[in-house]
Each structure stands twice: as C-alpha cells, then as structure tokens.
PDB file of C-alpha atoms in Angstrom:
ATOM      1  CA  UNK A1091       0.244  -0.302   0.366  1.00 97.00           C
ATOM      2  CA  UNK A1092       0.675   3.366   0.159  1.00 98.00           C
ATOM      3  CA  UNK A1093       0.905   4.929   3.339  1.00 98.00           C
ATOM      4  CA  UNK A1094       0.407   8.568   4.308  1.00 98.00           C
ATOM      5  CA  UNK A1095       1.894   9.661   8.099  1.00 98.00           C
ATOM      6  CA  UNK A1096       0.839  11.763  10.099  1.00 98.00           C
ATOM      7  CA  UNK A1097       2.694  12.968  12.761  1.00 95.00           C
ATOM      8  CA  UNK A1098       6.765  11.833  12.311  1.00 95.00           C
ATOM      9  CA  UNK A1099       8.022  12.107  15.088  1.00 91.00           C
ATOM     10  CA  UNK A1100       9.334   8.844  17.708  1.00 89.00           C
ATOM     11  CA  UNK A1101       6.632   6.439  16.600  1.00 92.00           C
ATOM     12  CA  UNK A1102       6.079   7.412  13.154  1.00 95.00           C
ATOM     13  CA  UNK A1103       9.585   6.949  12.310  1.00 96.00           C
ATOM     14  CA  UNK A1104       8.844   3.632  13.437  1.00 96.00           C
ATOM     15  CA  UNK A1105       5.770   2.721  11.723  1.00 97.00           C
ATOM     16  CA  UNK A1106       7.746   4.144   8.969  1.00 98.00           C
ATOM     17  CA  UNK A1107      10.430   1.203   9.718  1.00 97.00           C
ATOM     18  CA  UNK A1108       7.381  -1.170  10.092  1.00 97.00           C
ATOM     19  CA  UNK A1109       5.633  -0.157   6.846  1.00 98.00           C
ATOM     20  CA  UNK A1110       8.425  -0.409   4.782  1.00 98.00           C
ATOM     21  CA  UNK A1111      10.461  -3.446   5.785  1.00 97.00           C
ATOM     22  CA  UNK A1112       6.494  -4.963   4.804  1.00 97.00           C
ATOM     23  CA  UNK A1113       6.676  -3.639   1.628  1.00 97.00           C
ATOM     24  CA  UNK A1114       4.597  -1.657   2.145  1.00 98.00           C
ATOM     25  CA  UNK A1115       5.486   3.100   0.539  1.00 98.00           C
ATOM     26  CA  UNK A1116       4.993   6.112   2.547  1.00 98.00           C
ATOM     27  CA  UNK A1117       4.043   8.380   0.660  1.00 98.00           C
ATOM     28  CA  UNK A1118       3.621  11.053   2.868  1.00 98.00           C
ATOM     29  CA  UNK A1119       5.529  12.394   7.362  1.00 97.00           C
ATOM     30  CA  UNK A1120       2.971  15.519   7.839  1.00 97.00           C
ATOM     31  CA  UNK A1121       4.807  17.187  10.543  1.00 94.00           C
ATOM     32  CA  UNK A1122       5.550  20.181  12.620  1.00 90.00           C
ATOM     33  CA  UNK A1123       7.979  22.057   9.635  1.00 93.00           C
ATOM     34  CA  UNK A1124       5.862  20.869   6.938  1.00 96.00           C
ATOM     35  CA  UNK A1125       2.130  21.574   7.884  1.00 95.00           C
ATOM     36  CA  UNK A1126       1.850  23.525   4.171  1.00 96.00           C
ATOM     37  CA  UNK A1127       2.091  19.752   2.929  1.00 97.00           C
ATOM     38  CA  UNK A1128      -1.029  18.560   4.157  1.00 97.00           C
ATOM     39  CA  UNK A1129      -3.559  19.194   1.186  1.00 97.00           C
ATOM     40  CA  UNK A1130      -6.886  17.375  -0.469  1.00 97.00           C
ATOM     41  CA  UNK A1131      -4.694  16.731  -2.876  1.00 97.00           C
ATOM     42  CA  UNK A1132      -1.252  15.029  -1.270  1.00 98.00           C
ATOM     43  CA  UNK A1133      -3.205  12.878   0.069  1.00 98.00           C
ATOM     44  CA  UNK A1134      -5.383  11.570  -2.256  1.00 98.00           C
ATOM     45  CA  UNK A1135      -1.033   9.586  -3.624  1.00 97.00           C
ATOM     46  CA  UNK A1136      -2.246   7.491  -0.600  1.00 98.00           C
ATOM     47  CA  UNK A1137      -4.264   4.176   0.301  1.00 98.00           C
ATOM     48  CA  UNK A1138      -5.240   4.864   3.728  1.00 98.00           C
ATOM     49  CA  UNK A1139      -3.078   6.978   6.676  1.00 98.00           C
ATOM     50  CA  UNK A1140      -1.502   6.293   9.531  1.00 98.00           C
ATOM     51  CA  UNK A1141      -2.405   9.105  12.466  1.00 97.00           C
ATOM     52  CA  UNK A1142      -0.138  10.216  15.349  1.00 95.00           C
ATOM     53  CA  UNK A1143       0.028  13.673  15.917  1.00 94.00           C
ATOM     54  CA  UNK A1144      -1.534  15.706  19.038  1.00 91.00           C
ATOM     55  CA  UNK A1145      -4.528  16.136  20.645  1.00 90.00           C
ATOM     56  CA  UNK A1146      -4.531  19.879  18.713  1.00 92.00           C
ATOM     57  CA  UNK A1147      -4.329  18.913  15.169  1.00 95.00           C
ATOM     58  CA  UNK A1148      -6.048  15.093  15.265  1.00 96.00           C
ATOM     59  CA  UNK A1149      -9.432  17.140  14.536  1.00 96.00           C
ATOM     60  CA  UNK A1150      -8.085  18.556  11.156  1.00 97.00           C
ATOM     61  CA  UNK A1151      -6.756  16.157   9.957  1.00 97.00           C
ATOM     62  CA  UNK A1152      -8.788  13.472  10.308  1.00 97.00           C
ATOM     63  CA  UNK A1153     -11.557  16.091   8.039  1.00 97.00           C
ATOM     64  CA  UNK A1154      -8.499  16.681   5.438  1.00 97.00           C
ATOM     65  CA  UNK A1155      -9.485  13.327   5.284  1.00 98.00           C
ATOM     66  CA  UNK A1156     -12.468  12.420   4.925  1.00 98.00           C
ATOM     67  CA  UNK A1157     -12.340  15.545   2.301  1.00 98.00           C
ATOM     68  CA  UNK A1158     -10.309  13.110   0.777  1.00 98.00           C
ATOM     69  CA  UNK A1159     -11.582   9.977   0.865  1.00 97.00           C
ATOM     70  CA  UNK A1160      -9.255   8.848   2.139  1.00 98.00           C
ATOM     71  CA  UNK A1161      -9.633   5.697   4.769  1.00 98.00           C
ATOM     72  CA  UNK A1162      -8.026   7.088   8.294  1.00 98.00           C
ATOM     73  CA  UNK A1163      -5.896   4.688  11.457  1.00 98.00           C
ATOM     74  CA  UNK A1164      -6.071   7.429  14.618  1.00 97.00           C
ATOM     75  CA  UNK A1165      -3.751   7.084  17.538  1.00 94.00           C
ATOM     76  CA  UNK A1166      -3.389  10.394  18.875  1.00 92.00           C
ATOM     77  CA  UNK A1167      -5.751   9.720  21.731  1.00 87.00           C
ATOM     78  CA  UNK A1168      -7.401  12.622  24.167  1.00 86.00           C
ATOM     79  CA  UNK A1169      -9.905  13.826  21.921  1.00 91.00           C
ATOM     80  CA  UNK A1170     -12.650  11.147  22.847  1.00 90.00           C
ATOM     81  CA  UNK A1171     -15.522  13.636  23.543  1.00 93.00           C
ATOM     82  CA  UNK A1172     -16.056  13.876  19.668  1.00 95.00           C
ATOM     83  CA  UNK A1173     -15.963  10.253  19.057  1.00 94.00           C
ATOM     84  CA  UNK A1174     -20.225  11.175  18.188  1.00 95.00           C
ATOM     85  CA  UNK A1175     -20.143  13.309  16.337  1.00 95.00           C
ATOM     86  CA  UNK A1176     -16.750  11.656  14.453  1.00 96.00           C
ATOM     87  CA  UNK A1177     -18.809   8.778  14.325  1.00 97.00           C
ATOM     88  CA  UNK A1178     -22.200  10.411  12.371  1.00 97.00           C
ATOM     89  CA  UNK A1179     -20.166  12.838   9.998  1.00 97.00           C
ATOM     90  CA  UNK A1180     -17.928   9.822   9.303  1.00 97.00           C
ATOM     91  CA  UNK A1181     -21.609   6.590   8.253  1.00 97.00           C
ATOM     92  CA  UNK A1182     -23.780   9.774   6.580  1.00 97.00           C
ATOM     93  CA  UNK A1183     -20.346  10.510   4.111  1.00 97.00           C
ATOM     94  CA  UNK A1184     -19.176   7.292   3.473  1.00 97.00           C
ATOM     95  CA  UNK A1185     -15.775   7.364   4.820  1.00 97.00           C
ATOM     96  CA  UNK A1186     -13.668   5.164   6.537  1.00 98.00           C
ATOM     97  CA  UNK A1187     -11.747   5.758  10.259  1.00 98.00           C
ATOM     98  CA  UNK A1188     -10.485   4.043  12.513  1.00 97.00           C
ATOM     99  CA  UNK A1189      -9.155   4.570  16.013  1.00 96.00           C
ATOM    100  CA  UNK A1190      -8.161   2.764  19.803  1.00 93.00           C
ATOM    101  CA  UNK A1191      -6.953   4.263  22.282  1.00 87.00           C
ATOM    102  CA  UNK A1192      -3.836   1.894  21.632  1.00 89.00           C
ATOM    103  CA  UNK A1193      -2.875  -0.325  18.122  1.00 93.00           C
ATOM    104  CA  UNK A1194      -0.786  -2.813  21.283  1.00 92.00           C
ATOM    105  CA  UNK A1195      -1.623  -7.146  19.925  1.00 90.00           C
ATOM    106  CA  UNK A1196      -0.949  -7.697  24.214  1.00 93.00           C
ATOM    107  CA  UNK A1197      -2.690  -4.103  25.384  1.00 93.00           C
ATOM    108  CA  UNK A1198      -5.865  -5.507  22.992  1.00 93.00           C
ATOM    109  CA  UNK A1199      -5.541  -8.698  24.412  1.00 94.00           C
ATOM    110  CA  UNK A1200      -4.808  -7.369  28.165  1.00 96.00           C
ATOM    111  CA  UNK A1201      -8.637  -5.593  27.116  1.00 95.00           C
ATOM    112  CA  UNK A1202     -10.034  -8.803  27.028  1.00 94.00           C
ATOM    113  CA  UNK A1203      -8.958 -10.539  29.985  1.00 96.00           C
ATOM    114  CA  UNK A1204      -9.228  -6.915  32.396  1.00 97.00           C
ATOM    115  CA  UNK A1205     -13.199  -7.507  30.959  1.00 96.00           C
ATOM    116  CA  UNK A1206     -13.660 -11.373  32.426  1.00 96.00           C
ATOM    117  CA  UNK A1207     -11.596 -10.484  34.910  1.00 98.00           C
ATOM    118  CA  UNK A1208     -13.837  -7.233  35.895  1.00 98.00           C
ATOM    119  CA  UNK A1209     -16.770  -9.255  35.339  1.00 97.00           C
ATOM    120  CA  UNK A1210     -14.941 -12.056  37.962  1.00 98.00           C
ATOM    121  CA  UNK A1211     -13.856  -9.293  40.424  1.00 98.00           C
ATOM    122  CA  UNK A1212     -18.064  -7.977  40.698  1.00 98.00           C
ATOM    123  CA  UNK A1213     -19.060 -11.204  42.711  1.00 97.00           C
ATOM    124  CA  UNK A1214     -16.326 -10.246  45.084  1.00 97.00           C
ATOM    125  CA  UNK A1215     -17.346  -6.893  46.496  1.00 95.00           C
ATOM    126  CA  UNK A1216     -15.260  -6.264  49.244  1.00 96.00           C
ATOM    127  CA  UNK A1217     -12.297  -5.975  46.447  1.00 98.00           C
ATOM    128  CA  UNK A1218     -12.337  -2.340  46.025  1.00 97.00           C
ATOM    129  CA  UNK A1219     -10.006  -1.916  42.713  1.00 98.00           C
ATOM    130  CA  UNK A1220      -7.709   1.350  40.603  1.00 97.00           C
ATOM    131  CA  UNK A1221      -5.570   2.228  37.797  1.00 98.00           C
ATOM    132  CA  UNK A1222      -2.033   2.938  37.736  1.00 96.00           C
ATOM    133  CA  UNK A1223      -0.581   3.867  34.200  1.00 94.00           C
ATOM    134  CA  UNK A1224       3.065   5.468  33.345  1.00 92.00           C
ATOM    135  CA  UNK A1225       4.340   7.794  31.046  1.00 85.00           C
ATOM    136  CA  UNK A1226       6.971   9.264  29.297  1.00 74.00           C
ATOM    137  CA  UNK A1227       7.394  13.031  30.782  1.00 66.00           C
ATOM    138  CA  UNK A1228       6.261  14.191  27.016  1.00 65.00           C
ATOM    139  CA  UNK A1229       2.972  12.161  27.435  1.00 66.00           C
ATOM    140  CA  UNK A1230       0.067  14.983  26.463  1.00 60.00           C
ATOM    141  CA  UNK A1231      -2.723  13.790  28.198  1.00 71.00           C
ATOM    142  CA  UNK A1232      -3.642  12.338  31.371  1.00 80.00           C
ATOM    143  CA  UNK A1233      -4.703   9.905  31.725  1.00 91.00           C
ATOM    144  CA  UNK A1234      -3.363   8.175  28.498  1.00 87.00           C
ATOM    145  CA  UNK A1235      -6.114   6.776  27.119  1.00 86.00           C
ATOM    146  CA  UNK A1236      -4.958   3.232  27.493  1.00 90.00           C
ATOM    147  CA  UNK A1237      -6.359   3.636  30.873  1.00 94.00           C
ATOM    148  CA  UNK A1238      -9.699   5.100  30.274  1.00 94.00           C
ATOM    149  CA  UNK A1239     -10.603   2.099  27.681  1.00 93.00           C
ATOM    150  CA  UNK A1240      -9.820  -0.167  30.883  1.00 97.00           C
ATOM    151  CA  UNK A1241     -11.145   2.130  33.125  1.00 98.00           C
ATOM    152  CA  UNK A1242     -13.856   2.000  31.327  1.00 97.00           C
ATOM    153  CA  UNK A1243     -13.993  -1.815  30.803  1.00 97.00           C
ATOM    154  CA  UNK A1244     -14.017  -2.026  34.412  1.00 98.00           C
ATOM    155  CA  UNK A1245     -17.012   0.345  34.899  1.00 98.00           C
ATOM    156  CA  UNK A1246     -19.105  -1.669  32.056  1.00 97.00           C
ATOM    157  CA  UNK A1247     -18.777  -5.384  34.555  1.00 97.00           C
ATOM    158  CA  UNK A1248     -18.173  -3.564  38.195  1.00 97.00           C
ATOM    159  CA  UNK A1249     -21.641  -2.378  40.231  1.00 97.00           C
ATOM    160  CA  UNK A1250     -19.280  -0.460  42.482  1.00 95.00           C
ATOM    161  CA  UNK A1251     -18.234   1.400  40.299  1.00 97.00           C
ATOM    162  CA  UNK A1252     -19.668   4.682  38.356  1.00 97.00           C
ATOM    163  CA  UNK A1253     -17.086   6.642  36.664  1.00 97.00           C
ATOM    164  CA  UNK A1254     -13.832   6.812  36.803  1.00 97.00           C
ATOM    165  CA  UNK A1255     -11.971   9.988  37.108  1.00 96.00           C
ATOM    166  CA  UNK A1256      -8.612  11.096  36.943  1.00 95.00           C
ATOM    167  CA  UNK A1257      -4.947  12.215  39.782  1.00 93.00           C
ATOM    168  CA  UNK A1258      -1.645  13.011  37.186  1.00 90.00           C
ATOM    169  CA  UNK A1259       1.320  12.541  40.289  1.00 81.00           C
ATOM    170  CA  UNK A1260       4.660  14.071  40.327  1.00 68.00           C
ATOM    171  CA  UNK A1261       7.747  12.143  40.964  1.00 60.00           C
ATOM    172  CA  UNK A1262       8.425  11.262  44.718  1.00 58.00           C
ATOM    173  CA  UNK A1263       4.771  12.878  45.429  1.00 61.00           C
ATOM    174  CA  UNK A1264       2.298  11.217  47.958  1.00 62.00           C
ATOM    175  CA  UNK A1265      -1.355  10.235  46.346  1.00 64.00           C
ATOM    176  CA  UNK A1266      -3.938  12.756  47.777  1.00 68.00           C
ATOM    177  CA  UNK A1267      -6.738  10.991  47.512  1.00 73.00           C
ATOM    178  CA  UNK A1268      -9.289  11.296  50.135  1.00 74.00           C
ATOM    179  CA  UNK A1269     -12.199  13.388  47.375  1.00 85.00           C
ATOM    180  CA  UNK A1270     -12.385   9.713  45.624  1.00 91.00           C
ATOM    181  CA  UNK A1271     -15.701   8.562  46.306  1.00 94.00           C
ATOM    182  CA  UNK A1272     -16.695   5.154  46.893  1.00 94.00           C
ATOM    183  CA  UNK A1273     -17.985   4.595  43.845  1.00 96.00           C
ATOM    184  CA  UNK A1274     -15.480   6.629  41.250  1.00 97.00           C
ATOM    185  CA  UNK A1275     -12.817   4.426  39.715  1.00 97.00           C
ATOM    186  CA  UNK A1276      -9.379   6.027  41.042  1.00 96.00           C
ATOM    187  CA  UNK A1277      -6.665   6.343  37.006  1.00 96.00           C
ATOM    188  CA  UNK A1278      -3.577   7.609  38.848  1.00 94.00           C
ATOM    189  CA  UNK A1279      -1.256   9.158  36.275  1.00 93.00           C
ATOM    190  CA  UNK A1280       2.868   9.234  37.234  1.00 90.00           C
ATOM    191  CA  UNK A1281       5.507  11.416  34.487  1.00 85.00           C
ATOM    192  CA  UNK A1282       8.579   9.383  34.377  1.00 82.00           C
ATOM    193  CA  UNK A1283      11.156  10.332  32.042  1.00 76.00           C
ATOM    194  CA  UNK A1284      11.926   7.276  29.057  1.00 74.00           C
ATOM    195  CA  UNK A1285       8.870   4.883  29.951  1.00 78.00           C
ATOM    196  CA  UNK A1286       6.493   3.413  27.078  1.00 79.00           C
ATOM    197  CA  UNK A1287       4.073   2.607  29.170  1.00 86.00           C
ATOM    198  CA  UNK A1288       3.211   0.196  32.293  1.00 93.00           C
ATOM    199  CA  UNK A1289      -0.505   0.137  32.712  1.00 96.00           C
ATOM    200  CA  UNK A1290      -1.562  -1.834  36.234  1.00 98.00           C
ATOM    201  CA  UNK A1291      -5.200  -2.952  37.785  1.00 98.00           C
ATOM    202  CA  UNK A1292      -4.916  -3.623  41.046  1.00 98.00           C
ATOM    203  CA  UNK A1293      -7.480  -4.916  43.346  1.00 98.00           C
ATOM    204  CA  UNK A1294      -6.930  -4.846  47.303  1.00 98.00           C
ATOM    205  CA  UNK A1295      -8.547  -6.622  49.635  1.00 97.00           C
ATOM    206  CA  UNK A1296      -7.149  -5.916  53.494  1.00 97.00           C
ATOM    207  CA  UNK A1297      -6.504  -9.727  53.273  1.00 97.00           C
ATOM    208  CA  UNK A1298      -4.496  -9.542  49.710  1.00 98.00           C
ATOM    209  CA  UNK A1299      -4.199  -7.396  46.620  1.00 98.00           C
ATOM    210  CA  UNK A1300      -4.144  -8.611  43.209  1.00 98.00           C
ATOM    211  CA  UNK A1301      -2.498  -6.950  40.086  1.00 98.00           C
ATOM    212  CA  UNK A1302      -2.732  -7.187  35.901  1.00 98.00           C
ATOM    213  CA  UNK A1303      -0.586  -5.475  34.650  1.00 97.00           C
ATOM    214  CA  UNK A1304       1.299  -5.217  30.869  1.00 96.00           C
ATOM    215  CA  UNK A1305       4.443  -3.434  30.226  1.00 95.00           C
ATOM    216  CA  UNK A1306       5.948  -1.774  27.043  1.00 90.00           C
ATOM    217  CA  UNK A1307       9.432  -2.395  27.265  1.00 91.00           C
ATOM    218  CA  UNK A1308       9.239  -0.092  24.020  1.00 88.00           C
ATOM    219  CA  UNK A1309       7.473   1.673  21.385  1.00 87.00           C
ATOM    220  CA  UNK A1310       7.414  -1.216  18.330  1.00 93.00           C
ATOM    221  CA  UNK A1311       4.154  -3.241  19.187  1.00 91.00           C
ATOM    222  CA  UNK A1312       2.651  -0.017  19.598  1.00 91.00           C
ATOM    223  CA  UNK A1313       3.940   1.240  15.572  1.00 95.00           C
ATOM    224  CA  UNK A1314       3.122  -3.106  13.708  1.00 95.00           C
ATOM    225  CA  UNK A1315       0.127  -2.583  15.342  1.00 95.00           C
ATOM    226  CA  UNK A1316      -0.946   0.351  13.620  1.00 96.00           C
ATOM    227  CA  UNK A1317       0.356  -0.866  10.641  1.00 97.00           C
ATOM    228  CA  UNK A1318      -1.679  -3.733  10.698  1.00 96.00           C
ATOM    229  CA  UNK A1319      -5.353  -1.648  11.283  1.00 96.00           C
ATOM    230  CA  UNK A1320      -4.215  -0.167   8.059  1.00 97.00           C
ATOM    231  CA  UNK A1321      -3.621  -3.099   5.542  1.00 97.00           C
ATOM    232  CA  UNK A1322      -7.414  -4.988   7.931  1.00 96.00           C
ATOM    233  CA  UNK A1323      -9.337  -1.286   7.026  1.00 96.00           C
ATOM    234  CA  UNK A1324      -8.087   0.435   3.131  1.00 93.00           C
ATOM    235  CA  UNK A1325     -10.274  -1.800   1.675  1.00 92.00           C
ATOM    236  CA  UNK A1326     -13.698  -1.376   4.305  1.00 95.00           C
ATOM    237  CA  UNK A1327     -16.168   1.399   4.482  1.00 95.00           C
ATOM    238  CA  UNK A1328     -16.968   1.964   7.965  1.00 97.00           C
ATOM    239  CA  UNK A1329     -15.961   3.740  11.451  1.00 97.00           C
ATOM    240  CA  UNK A1330     -14.330   0.672  13.267  1.00 96.00           C
ATOM    241  CA  UNK A1331     -12.338   0.477  17.048  1.00 91.00           C
ATOM    242  CA  UNK A1332      -9.598  -1.655  17.140  1.00 90.00           C
ATOM    243  CA  UNK A1333     -11.318  -3.718  18.860  1.00 87.00           C
ATOM    244  CA  UNK A1334     -13.313  -4.507  15.784  1.00 90.00           C
ATOM    245  CA  UNK A1335      -9.953  -6.245  13.903  1.00 89.00           C
ATOM    246  CA  UNK A1336      -9.012  -8.982  16.620  1.00 83.00           C
ATOM    247  CA  UNK A1337     -10.993 -12.091  17.406  1.00 71.00           C
ATOM    248  CA  UNK A1338      -9.405 -13.462  20.485  1.00 69.00           C
ATOM    249  CA  UNK A1339     -11.891 -16.649  20.578  1.00 60.00           C
ATOM    250  CA  UNK A1340     -13.941 -16.314  23.641  1.00 51.00           C
TER     251      UNK A1340
END
C-alpha cells in the first residue's frame, strides 16, 4: 500500500520502518515543519493514512482525510469527547476510519482479559479496584487513552463503580486520594522519563492484593499494531474501533 503518515515523531519513524519492512511505501510524511504539504491533493496519493499527531491537530487531520476520501487509522488520543459526532460524519459521508487508544496486540489482549477479570471480581465486592498508568514525560494527555479504555472496561462490568477520576502524580509525590468517592474508579497517572507505558489494575482487600499488569518495553508493539490496522481497514468502509480487527474466540 501507499501510506501517508500524519505525525512524524518517534512513533511515526518506527511506523515508517515497520511499514517499509512489510513492503509498503510511505508517500507522505507530515510533521510540525511541513504542515503546508498536508493537502487534500497530497493525501489522495495514499491508500491509507496513519495518524499519530497531537490532540490539538487530530480533528483537522481526520477532516482532511474525509475530504480526500482516504481511509484513516487514528492513534492520537485526548479527543474522544468528539467520537459521536465523528462517527456520524464518517458514516453519513461514506468515509472510513479506525481508531484505538492503543494498537498493541498485547494491550488489546489485556483489554479483553481486563473485562473478564472485572466481571469475575464483581462477585467479590470486598475488593476495591483502581488503575495505575506510567508514561514518559512527553505524554500530552492524562490519563492515557489506554488507561481510560481499561477503566471503562472495569466500569462496564462492575456494579460498584460508576465513573472514573484521574489524579496526575509527579515522581516522588504522595497520592492525595482523600476525595475519591466509593463509586469512583481512581486512575492514578505517573509521568517518568523514558517509560513507553505501564498499566496496572489493582484489586485490593484487607487480606491480599491482586495486580494485573502490562508493561511495554518499547514503542514497536504500538507501531506494528497501527500498520496491521492499516492493512485491515484500507479496503473497508465504515467506522471501526481496533477491537473489531481482533478475534480472541472467547
């Protein structure tokens, strides 16, 4: 395929290498310094677009891809309050879009098992649950989109939690969770230099604790998943989340 990359930072460069290793061609690379090249005409040269930019630019990028009639795979997070309107715009216009808070195969397995575990733990209400996430200092949104997806999977399958709340904690600081209500699910976010991403679900009781954790060693898993998503979606029409391309069979 011919692929356009919107966002050519660390992630974009890894996506480029994986895509070219899989015999695809990168026909357009957009970063902060060549925004003038992000035109409908240039986007039409691509079979599919992979978007890893910033929360401030992602909506305009999606619209340009719709205008160009090119399928887009969106990895940027921090904009999900606009999902309903974008889904309507995508479907009404006959466009193609796939989004994910995380494209990693391992993380998507984690998402699935997290829901199964939450449903099981719902039978044991004396365990309280919270989510912790650790990312690098350059992470622009808090909590991470991955942490939100984990939290929503717990809330959907747990009677005691109605909403999530976030506390961003600097390294070395103590968490101030005194104002967290019993029906709120705490997502505690840490920002530490050079950490690709660690997410932990903690079930805690007076007698023991259960921890369920995913640790990314590097960004390669996210990038490979994004390329796999582009391969999966480029010939389809519609609005998709990444879980639709996974079939765990259970």
